[in-house]
Short mmCIF file of C-alpha atoms and ligand atoms in Angstrom, two decimals:
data_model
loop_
_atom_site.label_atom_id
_atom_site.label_comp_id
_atom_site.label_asym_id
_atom_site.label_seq_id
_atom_site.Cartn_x
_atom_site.Cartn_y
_atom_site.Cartn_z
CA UNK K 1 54.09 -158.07 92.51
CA UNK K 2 56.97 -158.57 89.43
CA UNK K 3 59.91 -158.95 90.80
CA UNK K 4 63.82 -157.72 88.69
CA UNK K 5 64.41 -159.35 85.79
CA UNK K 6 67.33 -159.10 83.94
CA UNK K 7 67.11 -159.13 80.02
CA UNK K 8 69.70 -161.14 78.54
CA UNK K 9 71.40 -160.48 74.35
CA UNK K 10 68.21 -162.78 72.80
CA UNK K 11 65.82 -161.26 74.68
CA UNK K 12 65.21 -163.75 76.98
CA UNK K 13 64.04 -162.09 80.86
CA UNK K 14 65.36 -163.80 83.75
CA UNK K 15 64.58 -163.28 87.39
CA UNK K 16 67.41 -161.46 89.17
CA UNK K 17 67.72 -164.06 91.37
CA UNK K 18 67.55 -167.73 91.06
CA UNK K 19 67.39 -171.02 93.45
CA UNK K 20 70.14 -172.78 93.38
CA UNK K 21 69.99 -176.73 93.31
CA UNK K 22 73.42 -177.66 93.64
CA UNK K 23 74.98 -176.55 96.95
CA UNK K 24 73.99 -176.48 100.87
CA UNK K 25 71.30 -178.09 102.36
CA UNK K 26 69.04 -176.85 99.64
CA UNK K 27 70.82 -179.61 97.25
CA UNK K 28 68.93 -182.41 99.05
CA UNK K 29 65.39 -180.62 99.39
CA UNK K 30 65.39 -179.12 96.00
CA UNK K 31 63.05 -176.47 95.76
CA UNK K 32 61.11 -176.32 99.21
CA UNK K 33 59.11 -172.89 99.95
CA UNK K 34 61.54 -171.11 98.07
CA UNK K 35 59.60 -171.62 95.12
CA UNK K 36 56.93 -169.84 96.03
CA UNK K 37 58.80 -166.41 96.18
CA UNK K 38 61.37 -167.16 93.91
CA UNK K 39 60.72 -167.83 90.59
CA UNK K 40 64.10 -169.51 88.76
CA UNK K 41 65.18 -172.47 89.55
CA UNK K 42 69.36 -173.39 88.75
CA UNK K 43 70.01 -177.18 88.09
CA UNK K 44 72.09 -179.35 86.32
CA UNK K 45 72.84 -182.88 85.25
CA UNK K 46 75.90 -183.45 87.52
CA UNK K 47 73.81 -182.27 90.55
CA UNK K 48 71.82 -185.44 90.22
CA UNK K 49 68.65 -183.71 91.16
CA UNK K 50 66.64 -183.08 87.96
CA UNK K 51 63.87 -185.32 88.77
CA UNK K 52 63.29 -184.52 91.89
CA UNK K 53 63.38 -180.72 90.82
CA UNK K 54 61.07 -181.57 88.56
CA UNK K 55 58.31 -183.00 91.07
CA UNK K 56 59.54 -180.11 93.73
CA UNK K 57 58.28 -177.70 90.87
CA UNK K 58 55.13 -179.62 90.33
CA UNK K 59 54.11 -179.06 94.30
CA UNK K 60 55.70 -175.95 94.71
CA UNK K 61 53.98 -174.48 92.25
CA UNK K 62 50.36 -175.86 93.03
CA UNK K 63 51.32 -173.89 96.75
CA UNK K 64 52.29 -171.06 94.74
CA UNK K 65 49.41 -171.13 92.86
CA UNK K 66 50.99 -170.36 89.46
CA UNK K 67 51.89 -173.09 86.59
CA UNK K 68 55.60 -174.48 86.16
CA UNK K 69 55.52 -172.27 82.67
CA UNK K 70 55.85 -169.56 85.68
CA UNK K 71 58.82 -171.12 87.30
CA UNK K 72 62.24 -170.31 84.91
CA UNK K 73 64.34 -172.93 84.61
CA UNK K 74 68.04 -173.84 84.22
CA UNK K 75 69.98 -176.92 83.67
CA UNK K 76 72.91 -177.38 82.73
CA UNK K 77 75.22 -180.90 80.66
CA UNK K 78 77.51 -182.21 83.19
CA UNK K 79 80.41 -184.53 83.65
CA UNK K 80 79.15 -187.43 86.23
CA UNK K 81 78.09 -186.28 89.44
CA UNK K 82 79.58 -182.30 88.20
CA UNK K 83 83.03 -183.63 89.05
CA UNK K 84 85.64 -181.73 87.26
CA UNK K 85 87.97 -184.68 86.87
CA UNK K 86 85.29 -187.43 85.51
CA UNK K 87 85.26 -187.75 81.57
CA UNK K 88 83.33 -185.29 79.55
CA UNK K 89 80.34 -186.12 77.35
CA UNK K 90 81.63 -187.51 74.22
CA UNK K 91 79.85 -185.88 71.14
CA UNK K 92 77.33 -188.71 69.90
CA UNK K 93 76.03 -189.31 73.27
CA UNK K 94 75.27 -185.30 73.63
CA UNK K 95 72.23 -185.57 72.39
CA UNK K 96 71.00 -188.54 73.85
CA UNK K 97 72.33 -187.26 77.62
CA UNK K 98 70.20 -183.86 76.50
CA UNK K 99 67.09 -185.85 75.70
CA UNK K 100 67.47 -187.62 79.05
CA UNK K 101 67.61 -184.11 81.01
CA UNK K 102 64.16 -183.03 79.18
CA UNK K 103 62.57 -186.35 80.18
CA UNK K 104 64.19 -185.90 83.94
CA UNK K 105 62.73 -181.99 83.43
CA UNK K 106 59.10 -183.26 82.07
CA UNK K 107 59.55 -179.98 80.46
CA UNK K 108 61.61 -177.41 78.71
CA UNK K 109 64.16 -175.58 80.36
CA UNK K 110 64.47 -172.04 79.61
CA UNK K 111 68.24 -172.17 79.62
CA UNK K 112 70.86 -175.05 79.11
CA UNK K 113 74.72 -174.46 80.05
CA UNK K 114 77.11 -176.22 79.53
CA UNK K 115 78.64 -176.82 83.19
CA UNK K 116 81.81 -176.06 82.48
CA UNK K 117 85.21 -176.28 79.71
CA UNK K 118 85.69 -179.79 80.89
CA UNK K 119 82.13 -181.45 79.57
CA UNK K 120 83.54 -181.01 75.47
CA UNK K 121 86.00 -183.84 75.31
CA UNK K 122 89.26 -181.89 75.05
CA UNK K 123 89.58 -180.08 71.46
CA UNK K 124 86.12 -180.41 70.49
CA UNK K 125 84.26 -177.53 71.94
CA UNK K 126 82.97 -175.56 68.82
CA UNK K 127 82.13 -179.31 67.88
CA UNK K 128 80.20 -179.85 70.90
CA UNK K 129 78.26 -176.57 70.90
CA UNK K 130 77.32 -177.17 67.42
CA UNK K 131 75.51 -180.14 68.50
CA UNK K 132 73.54 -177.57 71.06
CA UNK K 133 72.57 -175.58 68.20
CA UNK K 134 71.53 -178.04 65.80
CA UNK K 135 69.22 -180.05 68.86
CA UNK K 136 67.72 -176.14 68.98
CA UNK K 137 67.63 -175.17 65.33
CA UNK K 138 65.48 -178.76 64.81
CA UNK K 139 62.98 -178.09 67.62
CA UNK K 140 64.43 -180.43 70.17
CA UNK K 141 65.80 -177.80 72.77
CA UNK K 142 63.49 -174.37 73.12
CA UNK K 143 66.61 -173.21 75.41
CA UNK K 144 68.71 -170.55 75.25
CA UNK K 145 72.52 -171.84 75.31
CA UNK K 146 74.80 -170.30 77.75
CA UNK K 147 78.35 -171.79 79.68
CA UNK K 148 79.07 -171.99 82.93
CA UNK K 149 82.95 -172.12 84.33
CA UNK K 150 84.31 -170.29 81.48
CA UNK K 151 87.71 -168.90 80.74
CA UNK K 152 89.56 -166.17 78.56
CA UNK K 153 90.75 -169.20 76.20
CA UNK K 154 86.89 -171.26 76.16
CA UNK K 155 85.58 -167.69 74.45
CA UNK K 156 88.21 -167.49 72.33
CA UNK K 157 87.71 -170.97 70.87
CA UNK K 158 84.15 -170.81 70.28
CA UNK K 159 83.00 -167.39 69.77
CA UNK K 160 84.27 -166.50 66.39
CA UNK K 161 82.55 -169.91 65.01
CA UNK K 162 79.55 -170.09 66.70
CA UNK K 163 75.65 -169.41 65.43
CA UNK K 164 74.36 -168.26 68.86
CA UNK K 165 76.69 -167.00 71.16
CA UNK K 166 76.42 -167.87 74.71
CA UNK K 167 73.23 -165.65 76.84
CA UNK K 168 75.44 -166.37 79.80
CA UNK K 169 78.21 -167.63 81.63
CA UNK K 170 77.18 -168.65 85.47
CA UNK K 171 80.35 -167.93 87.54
CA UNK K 172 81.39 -167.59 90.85
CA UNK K 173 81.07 -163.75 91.06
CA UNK K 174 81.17 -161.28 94.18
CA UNK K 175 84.17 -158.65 95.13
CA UNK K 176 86.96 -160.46 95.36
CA UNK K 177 86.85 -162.50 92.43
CA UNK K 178 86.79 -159.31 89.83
CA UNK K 179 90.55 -158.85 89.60
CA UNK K 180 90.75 -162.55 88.69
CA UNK K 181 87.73 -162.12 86.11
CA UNK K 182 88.66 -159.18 84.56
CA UNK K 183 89.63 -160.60 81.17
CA UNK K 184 86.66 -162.76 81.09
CA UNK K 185 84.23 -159.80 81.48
CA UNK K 186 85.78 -157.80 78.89
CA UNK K 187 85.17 -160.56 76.66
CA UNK K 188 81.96 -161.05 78.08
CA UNK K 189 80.79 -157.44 77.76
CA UNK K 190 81.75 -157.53 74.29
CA UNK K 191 79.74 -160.06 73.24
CA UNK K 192 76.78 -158.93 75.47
CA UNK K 193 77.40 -162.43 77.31
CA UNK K 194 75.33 -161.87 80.86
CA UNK K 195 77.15 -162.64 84.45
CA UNK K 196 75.24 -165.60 86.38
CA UNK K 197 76.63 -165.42 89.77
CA UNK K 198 77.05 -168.44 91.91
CA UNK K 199 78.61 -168.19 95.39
CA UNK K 200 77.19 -164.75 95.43
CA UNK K 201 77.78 -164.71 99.13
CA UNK K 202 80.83 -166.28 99.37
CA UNK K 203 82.16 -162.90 100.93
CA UNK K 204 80.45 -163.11 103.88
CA UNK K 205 80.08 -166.97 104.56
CA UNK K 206 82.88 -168.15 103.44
CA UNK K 207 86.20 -165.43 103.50
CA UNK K 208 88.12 -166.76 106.11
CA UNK K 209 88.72 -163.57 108.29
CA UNK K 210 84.69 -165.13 108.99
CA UNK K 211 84.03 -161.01 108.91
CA UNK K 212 83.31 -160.74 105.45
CA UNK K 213 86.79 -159.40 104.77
CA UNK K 214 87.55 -155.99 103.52
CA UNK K 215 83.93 -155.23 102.35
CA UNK K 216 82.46 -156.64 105.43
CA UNK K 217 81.97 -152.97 107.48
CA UNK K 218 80.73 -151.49 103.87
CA UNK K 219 78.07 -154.73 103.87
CA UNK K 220 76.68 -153.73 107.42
CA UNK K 221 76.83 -150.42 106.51
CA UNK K 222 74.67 -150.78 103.19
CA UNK K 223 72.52 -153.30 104.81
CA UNK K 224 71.81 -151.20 107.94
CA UNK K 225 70.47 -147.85 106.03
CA UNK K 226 68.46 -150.56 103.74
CA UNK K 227 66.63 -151.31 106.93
CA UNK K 228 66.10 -147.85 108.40
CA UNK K 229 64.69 -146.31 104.94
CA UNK K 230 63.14 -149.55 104.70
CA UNK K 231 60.60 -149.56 107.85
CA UNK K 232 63.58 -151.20 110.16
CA UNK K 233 62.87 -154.73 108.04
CA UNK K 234 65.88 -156.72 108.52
CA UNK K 235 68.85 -156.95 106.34
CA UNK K 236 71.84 -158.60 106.17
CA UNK K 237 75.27 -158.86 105.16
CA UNK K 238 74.76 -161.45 102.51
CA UNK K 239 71.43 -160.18 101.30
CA UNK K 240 73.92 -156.98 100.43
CA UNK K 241 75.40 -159.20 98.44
CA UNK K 242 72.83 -160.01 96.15
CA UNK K 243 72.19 -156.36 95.49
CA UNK K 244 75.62 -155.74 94.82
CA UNK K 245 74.97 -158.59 91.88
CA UNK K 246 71.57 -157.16 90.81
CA UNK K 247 73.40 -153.71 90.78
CA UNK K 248 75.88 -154.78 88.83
CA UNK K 249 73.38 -156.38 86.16
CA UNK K 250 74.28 -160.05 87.11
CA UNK K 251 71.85 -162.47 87.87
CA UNK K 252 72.33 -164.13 91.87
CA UNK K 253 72.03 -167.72 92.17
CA UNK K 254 71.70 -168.51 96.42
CA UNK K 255 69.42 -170.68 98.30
CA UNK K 256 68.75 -171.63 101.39
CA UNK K 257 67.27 -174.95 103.76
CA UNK K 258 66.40 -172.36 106.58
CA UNK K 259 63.23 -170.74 106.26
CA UNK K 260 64.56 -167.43 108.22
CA UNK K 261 67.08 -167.02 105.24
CA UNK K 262 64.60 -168.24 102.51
CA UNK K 263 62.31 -165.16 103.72
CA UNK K 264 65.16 -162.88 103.79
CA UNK K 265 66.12 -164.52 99.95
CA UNK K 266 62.52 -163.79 99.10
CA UNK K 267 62.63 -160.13 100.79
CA UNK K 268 65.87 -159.17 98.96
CA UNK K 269 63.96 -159.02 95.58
CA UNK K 270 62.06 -156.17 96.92
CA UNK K 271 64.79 -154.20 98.08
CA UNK K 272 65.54 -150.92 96.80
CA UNK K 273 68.81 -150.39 94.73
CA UNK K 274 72.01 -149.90 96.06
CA UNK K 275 73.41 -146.45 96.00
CA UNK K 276 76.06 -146.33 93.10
CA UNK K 277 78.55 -145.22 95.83
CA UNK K 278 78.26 -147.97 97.76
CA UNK K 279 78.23 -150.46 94.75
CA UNK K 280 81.50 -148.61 93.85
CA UNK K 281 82.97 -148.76 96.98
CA UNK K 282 82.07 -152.67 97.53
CA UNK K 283 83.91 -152.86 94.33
CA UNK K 284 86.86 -150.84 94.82
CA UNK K 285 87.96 -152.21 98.25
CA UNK K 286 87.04 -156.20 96.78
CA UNK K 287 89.19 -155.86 94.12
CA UNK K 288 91.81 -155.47 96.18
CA UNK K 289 92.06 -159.15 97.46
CA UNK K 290 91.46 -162.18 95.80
CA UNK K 291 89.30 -165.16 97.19
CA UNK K 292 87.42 -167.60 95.65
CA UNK K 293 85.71 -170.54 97.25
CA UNK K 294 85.39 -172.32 94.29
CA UNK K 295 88.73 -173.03 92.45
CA UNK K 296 88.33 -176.33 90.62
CA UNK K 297 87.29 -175.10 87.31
CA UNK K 298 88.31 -171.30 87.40
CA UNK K 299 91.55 -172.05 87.98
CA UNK K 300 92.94 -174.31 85.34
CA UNK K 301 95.19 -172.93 83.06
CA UNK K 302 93.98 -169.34 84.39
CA UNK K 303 96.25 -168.53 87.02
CA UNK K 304 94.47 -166.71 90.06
CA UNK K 305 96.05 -162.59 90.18
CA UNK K 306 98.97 -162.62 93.12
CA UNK K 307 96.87 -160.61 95.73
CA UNK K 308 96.39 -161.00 99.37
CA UNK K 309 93.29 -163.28 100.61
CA UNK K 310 92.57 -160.18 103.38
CA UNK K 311 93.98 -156.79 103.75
N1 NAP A 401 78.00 -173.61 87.70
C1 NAP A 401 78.72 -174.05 88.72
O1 NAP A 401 79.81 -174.63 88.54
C2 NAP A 401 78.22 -173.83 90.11
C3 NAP A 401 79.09 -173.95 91.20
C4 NAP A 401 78.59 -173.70 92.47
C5 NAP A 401 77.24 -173.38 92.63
N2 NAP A 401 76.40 -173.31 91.54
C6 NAP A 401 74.95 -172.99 91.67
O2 NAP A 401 74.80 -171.86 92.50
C7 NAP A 401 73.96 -172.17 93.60
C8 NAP A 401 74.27 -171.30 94.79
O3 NAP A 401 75.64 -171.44 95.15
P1 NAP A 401 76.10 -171.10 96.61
O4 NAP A 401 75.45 -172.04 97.55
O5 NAP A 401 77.58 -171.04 96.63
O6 NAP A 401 75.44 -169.64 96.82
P2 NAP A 401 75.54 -168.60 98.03
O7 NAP A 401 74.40 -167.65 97.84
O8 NAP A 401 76.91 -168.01 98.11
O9 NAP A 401 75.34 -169.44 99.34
C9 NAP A 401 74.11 -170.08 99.60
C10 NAP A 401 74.10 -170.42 101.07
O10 NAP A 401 73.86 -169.21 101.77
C11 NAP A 401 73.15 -169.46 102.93
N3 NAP A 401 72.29 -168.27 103.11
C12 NAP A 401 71.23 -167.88 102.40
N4 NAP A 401 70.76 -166.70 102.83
C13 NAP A 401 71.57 -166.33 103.85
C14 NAP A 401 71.61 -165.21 104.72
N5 NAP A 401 70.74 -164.20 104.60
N6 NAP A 401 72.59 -165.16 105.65
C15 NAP A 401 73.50 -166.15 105.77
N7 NAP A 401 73.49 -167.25 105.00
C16 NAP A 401 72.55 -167.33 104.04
C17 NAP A 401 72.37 -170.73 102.69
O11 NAP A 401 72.54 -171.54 103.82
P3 NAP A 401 71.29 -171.91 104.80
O12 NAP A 401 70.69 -173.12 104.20
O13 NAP A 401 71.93 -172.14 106.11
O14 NAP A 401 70.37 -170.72 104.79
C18 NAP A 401 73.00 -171.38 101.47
O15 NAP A 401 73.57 -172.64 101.75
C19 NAP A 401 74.14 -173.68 93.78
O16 NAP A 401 73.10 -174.29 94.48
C20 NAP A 401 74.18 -174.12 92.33
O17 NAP A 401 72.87 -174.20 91.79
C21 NAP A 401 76.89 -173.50 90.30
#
C-alpha cells in the first residue's frame, strides 16, 4: 500500500510521517520494527546515532523486505552531542564533519538540515550554507538542504542570498506553538519552505494539565469518530495529532520503543483525513495558549507570545 507523502518546493516526496532518532526510548534502539511500516527515518549528527541507524536500516529493511533506497532519510550537522550551548561547526571543518556523516550513513541521505541557528559560527550563516551548496553543486551531497530550529531573523539572513532555498525547516509544531510561529510560517509559506514537525504530540504527552489541554476533549472527540467510521480500530489522542500535522501539510516526526504505539504510529498513516472543522477547531482553541516543550533553540532572541500555558 503507498502511504501520504508530502511533496516538498524541489520536488522531492517525503513520507508524511517520519521516525524519529533523537528522543525517547527510540533514541537508544534506533530504528526497531518501526521501519518496517514507516518509511523515513529523522537523524542527526548531534544525536550520536548515525551508525547505528545505519546498520538498524540495513536489518530493518531485509525484515521489511525492501532496499535502504526505500527507506528516506534525514540527517542533520550538529553542534556536539545537539547541545545548543557547545561551539558550532567552524566553516573549513563543514565539509569534512559532512563527509564523516555519509561514511557514518554508508549512504546518501535524502535530506541534510542544518540542526539549528547555532551550528554557523555566529555571523557566518549565508557563509556556511554556501558551503552546503557547493558540497551539492560538485556531487558530494545528493541531499536536499533544509534547517531545523529556525527563526524570523535566520530567514532573513540567508534567504535573499542563497542558491537553493531551504525544502524545510523541522520545528516543534502542534496547537499551541502557532501563535509563537506565526511570523516564521509566513515567511515560510512564502518561500514554499515545508513544516517538519517534531514534538508533534507534545499536546497530549507533555502539556502539563496531563489532559492534553484545551484541545484535549476535541482530540478524543476526533479520534473517537475515526474509530467508529473506521471498523472500531483504535485511536488515540496523540495519533490525532499526527493528522492534525498531515492535515495541515506538515510532515510528523514521532516514534516510539513500545510496540502497541509503534502499531498505532504505523496505523495512523492509513487513517482517513481529518474533517476541516475539526482541523480548524484544533487550531482555533490551540492558538489560544502557548506551550512548547522544547524552548532551547526557539526561544533565543524570539520571545515566546504572553499567553496562558492552559485556559
Ligand atoms: N530538530 C530538532 O531540534 C529536534 C528536536 C526534538 C526532536 N527532534 C526529532 O523529532 C523526533 C520526535 O520527537 P518527539 O519525541 O518529541 O515526538 P513526539 O511524537 O511528540 O513524541 C514521541 C513519543 O511519543 C510516544 N508515543 C508514540 N505514540 C504514542 C501514542 N499513540 N500514545 C502515547 N504516546 C505515544 C513515544 O513514547 P513510547 O516509546 O512510550 O511509545 C515517543 O517517545 C525525535 O526523535 C527527533 O528525531 C528534532
Amino acid at each position: 500500500m503507498s502511504l501520504p507523502t508530502i511533496t516538498l518546493s524541489d520536488g522531492l516526496k517525503v513520507p508524511a510521517l517520519a521516525w524519529g532518532n533523537g528522543s525517547g526510548n527510540a533514541r537508544k534502539t534506533p530504528v526497531e520494527s518501526g521501519i518496517t511500516a514507516i518509511k523515513a527515518v529523522d537523524t542527526a549528527q548531534g544525536y550520536n546515532n548515525e551508525e547505528e541507524t545505519a546498520q538498524s536500516l540495513k536489518e530493518g529493511v531485509q525484515l521489511a523486505g525492501i532496499s535502504t533506497g526505500d527507506i528516506f532519510l534525514t540527517t542533520k550537522v550538529s553542534t556536539e552531542n545537539g547541545d545548543p550551548n557547545a561551539a558550532g561547526i567552524a566553516l573549513e571543518d563543514l565539509r569534512e564533519s559532512v563527509k564523516k556523516s555519509l561514511a557514518r550513513l554508508g549512504r546518501q541521505p535524502d535530506l541534510l538540515l542544518v540542526h539549528n541557528p547555532f551550528v554557523p559560527p555566529k555571523g557566518k550563516l549565508v557563509e556556511f550554507w554556501k558551503i552546503l551548496e557547493e558540497l551539492k553543486d560538485d556531487g558530494t551531497i545528493t541531499a536536499s538542504l533544509g534547517v531545523s530550529n529556525f527563526r524570523p531573523q535566520d530567514f532573513e539572513e540567508l534567504l535573499p542570498q542563497c542558491k537553493y532555498k531551504p525544502v524545510v525547516n523541522q520545528i516543534e509544531y502542534h496547537p499551541y506553538v502557532l501563535a509563537h510561529l506565526d511570523p516564521i510560517l509566513k515567511i515560510m509559506s512564502e518561500h514554499s519552505i515545508r513544516v517538519a514537525s517534531y514534538g508533534p504530540m507534545s499536546p497530549v504527552l507533555r502539556h502539563p494539565s496531563k489532559k492534553g489541554g484545551p484541545i484535549g476533549p476535541l482530540l478524543k472527540k476526533a479520534a473517537e469518530r475515526l474509530s467508529r467510521e473506521n471498523g472500531g480500530v483504535e485511536v488515540d489522542a496523540a495519533m490525532v495529532c499526527l493528522l492534525w500535522c498531515r492535515a495541515k501539510g506538515a510532515i510528523a516526526v514521532s516514534a516510539s520503543a513500545n510496540p502497541q504505539n509503534i502499531e498505532k504510529l504505523a496505523r495512523t498513516q492509513t487513517l482517513p483525513d481529518l474533517t476541516a472543522d475539526e482541523v480548524d477547531e484544533i487550531e482555533r482553541t490551540g492558538r489560544k495558549v502557548h506551550f512548547r516543550a522544547y524552548d532551547e533553540h526557539m526561544c533565543v532572541d524570539f520571545p515566546a507570545p504572553d499567553l496562558p500555558q492552559d485556559l
